[in-house]
Amino acid sequence: MRIKHLDGMRGLAILLVIGYHAYTRWPGLLDYVAITENFPLFAFGYLGVPLFFMISGFVIFMTLDKSTGLVNFLLKRWLRLFPAMLIVSLTIYFTAGFFIEGPLGMPSPKNFIPGMLFISPELLKYITGEHISALEGSFWSLYVEAAFYIFIGTVYFTVGRKYCLPSLLLPMLLVAGASVIKRLGYPGVADFVGVFGFIHYSWFMIGCLLYERINGRDARYHYGLVAVAILINFAWYFKNSGPWVMIPLVLAIVLFTASFYLTSIQRVLSCKVLTAIGFSSYALYLIHENIMISSLIKLDALIPSDYVMLVMPVVVVFAIYQVAWLITKYAEPVLRNILKNVVFMREKKNEAVSG
């Protein structure tokens, strides 16, 4: 079941992220960014990712409740994420020679590994001893999502649904504890804990809590647990981004929560533009950054006016969106159906053998 205004929120979230990448993140590569990099809407555009995380937290129980077990749940999540990841990764790799000006340069085959496994380069370094960069920097949030799915799925199918929300605080407390240990002179512990992205679990908790509240399964202590998680998360953002980041963080939470109660917000988020962008938001999120920045660098060499260049990200992103839409509409479903037939056929055979 798709919730229309959440599709629109996905569209808003990806527009915020793209705005950050196009107008703030790369001043050393694009001269016009000097004009826009401190504009709050762009400077804090990376906070579109927490919107994605809150949406994931809200909808996760829908998948958990319809799954027959942990393996079944993880397969469903893998089938949701992997097809677009594979298609986009192949697209990025085979077009890299044309978009070589981008921040990541020319990839090698091993750069497929983080995206294909949904494991961060930092964690892979702990495992293999070698740093393997991803094909796209924006893949980082998918590593966090994958770890979240494994964590909450394990809790749901081992100790029960009622422990899912409370258990999500444990990784947050681990982050806080690791930070204290780092101050005592042991930074390695904090660095290792950090590779799992636990600091972002407060966003999932907000989504989970709102879903449980709407369905009448919330408890008073849930709000206390989420408040503690938010405080830990806000302290991390305060340390890394300064006090002004508190304002957009609070606004993101207010917007997400209010969207389920105020029809005026639902109407805005359900508009055709945002829902259309939201439909292709996953593929667009995966594919946009390196291709967009490379294209803008090419245009920047041809267009002398920085003010004209301010409009170029819109043109470039519109073209990239067409590719993302084609992937979402046609390529991704075909690959997903092929994989689904293979994966679930094997699962049924395994069930038959074990039965």
mmCIF file of N, CA, C and O in Angstrom, residues 78-79 334-346:
data_model
loop_
_atom_site.group_PDB
_atom_site.id
_atom_site.type_symbol
_atom_site.label_atom_id
_atom_site.label_comp_id
_atom_site.label_asym_id
_atom_site.label_seq_id
_atom_site.Cartn_x
_atom_site.Cartn_y
_atom_site.Cartn_z
ATOM 1 N N TRP A 78 15.709 -6.784 0.192
ATOM 2 C CA TRP A 78 16.770 -6.870 -0.813
ATOM 3 C C TRP A 78 16.196 -6.683 -2.211
ATOM 4 O O TRP A 78 16.783 -5.971 -3.042
ATOM 5 N N LEU A 79 15.053 -7.283 -2.472
ATOM 6 C CA LEU A 79 14.409 -7.130 -3.774
ATOM 7 C C LEU A 79 13.920 -5.702 -4.002
ATOM 8 O O LEU A 79 13.780 -5.266 -5.146
ATOM 9 N N VAL A 334 11.333 -5.195 -14.268
ATOM 10 C CA VAL A 334 11.699 -6.410 -15.020
ATOM 11 C C VAL A 334 12.748 -7.202 -14.253
ATOM 12 O O VAL A 334 12.623 -8.418 -14.062
ATOM 13 N N LEU A 335 13.804 -6.517 -13.809
ATOM 14 C CA LEU A 335 14.863 -7.203 -13.067
ATOM 15 C C LEU A 335 14.343 -7.740 -11.742
ATOM 16 O O LEU A 335 14.686 -8.856 -11.338
ATOM 17 N N ARG A 336 13.491 -6.974 -11.071
ATOM 18 C CA ARG A 336 12.944 -7.432 -9.797
ATOM 19 C C ARG A 336 12.117 -8.703 -9.974
ATOM 20 O O ARG A 336 12.214 -9.633 -9.159
ATOM 21 N N ASN A 337 11.314 -8.765 -11.010
ATOM 22 C CA ASN A 337 10.501 -9.957 -11.244
ATOM 23 C C ASN A 337 11.366 -11.177 -11.540
ATOM 24 O O ASN A 337 11.060 -12.297 -11.088
ATOM 25 N N ILE A 338 12.434 -10.970 -12.292
ATOM 26 C CA ILE A 338 13.353 -12.081 -12.581
ATOM 27 C C ILE A 338 13.983 -12.591 -11.284
ATOM 28 O O ILE A 338 14.005 -13.797 -11.008
ATOM 29 N N LEU A 339 14.488 -11.654 -10.487
ATOM 30 C CA LEU A 339 15.123 -12.032 -9.227
ATOM 31 C C LEU A 339 14.121 -12.645 -8.256
ATOM 32 O O LEU A 339 14.444 -13.585 -7.527
ATOM 33 N N LYS A 340 12.905 -12.089 -8.243
ATOM 34 C CA LYS A 340 11.867 -12.601 -7.347
ATOM 35 C C LYS A 340 11.556 -14.063 -7.662
ATOM 36 O O LYS A 340 11.425 -14.896 -6.758
ATOM 37 N N ASN A 341 11.428 -14.381 -8.941
ATOM 38 C CA ASN A 341 11.139 -15.764 -9.330
ATOM 39 C C ASN A 341 12.251 -16.710 -8.908
ATOM 40 O O ASN A 341 12.005 -17.816 -8.437
ATOM 41 N N VAL A 342 13.486 -16.240 -9.043
ATOM 42 C CA VAL A 342 14.626 -17.081 -8.665
ATOM 43 C C VAL A 342 14.716 -17.230 -7.154
ATOM 44 O O VAL A 342 14.830 -18.346 -6.627
ATOM 45 N N VAL A 343 14.630 -16.107 -6.440
ATOM 46 C CA VAL A 343 14.833 -16.107 -4.994
ATOM 47 C C VAL A 343 13.740 -16.866 -4.278
ATOM 48 O O VAL A 343 14.003 -17.743 -3.439
ATOM 49 N N PHE A 344 12.477 -16.549 -4.593
ATOM 50 C CA PHE A 344 11.391 -17.171 -3.853
ATOM 51 C C PHE A 344 11.144 -18.614 -4.289
ATOM 52 O O PHE A 344 10.599 -19.409 -3.530
ATOM 53 N N MET A 345 11.561 -18.964 -5.478
ATOM 54 C CA MET A 345 11.501 -20.365 -5.890
ATOM 55 C C MET A 345 12.456 -21.194 -5.042
ATOM 56 O O MET A 345 12.117 -22.274 -4.564
ATOM 57 N N ARG A 346 13.643 -20.658 -4.822
ATOM 58 C CA ARG A 346 14.611 -21.351 -3.969
ATOM 59 C C ARG A 346 14.134 -21.419 -2.534
ATOM 60 O O ARG A 346 14.305 -22.441 -1.849
#
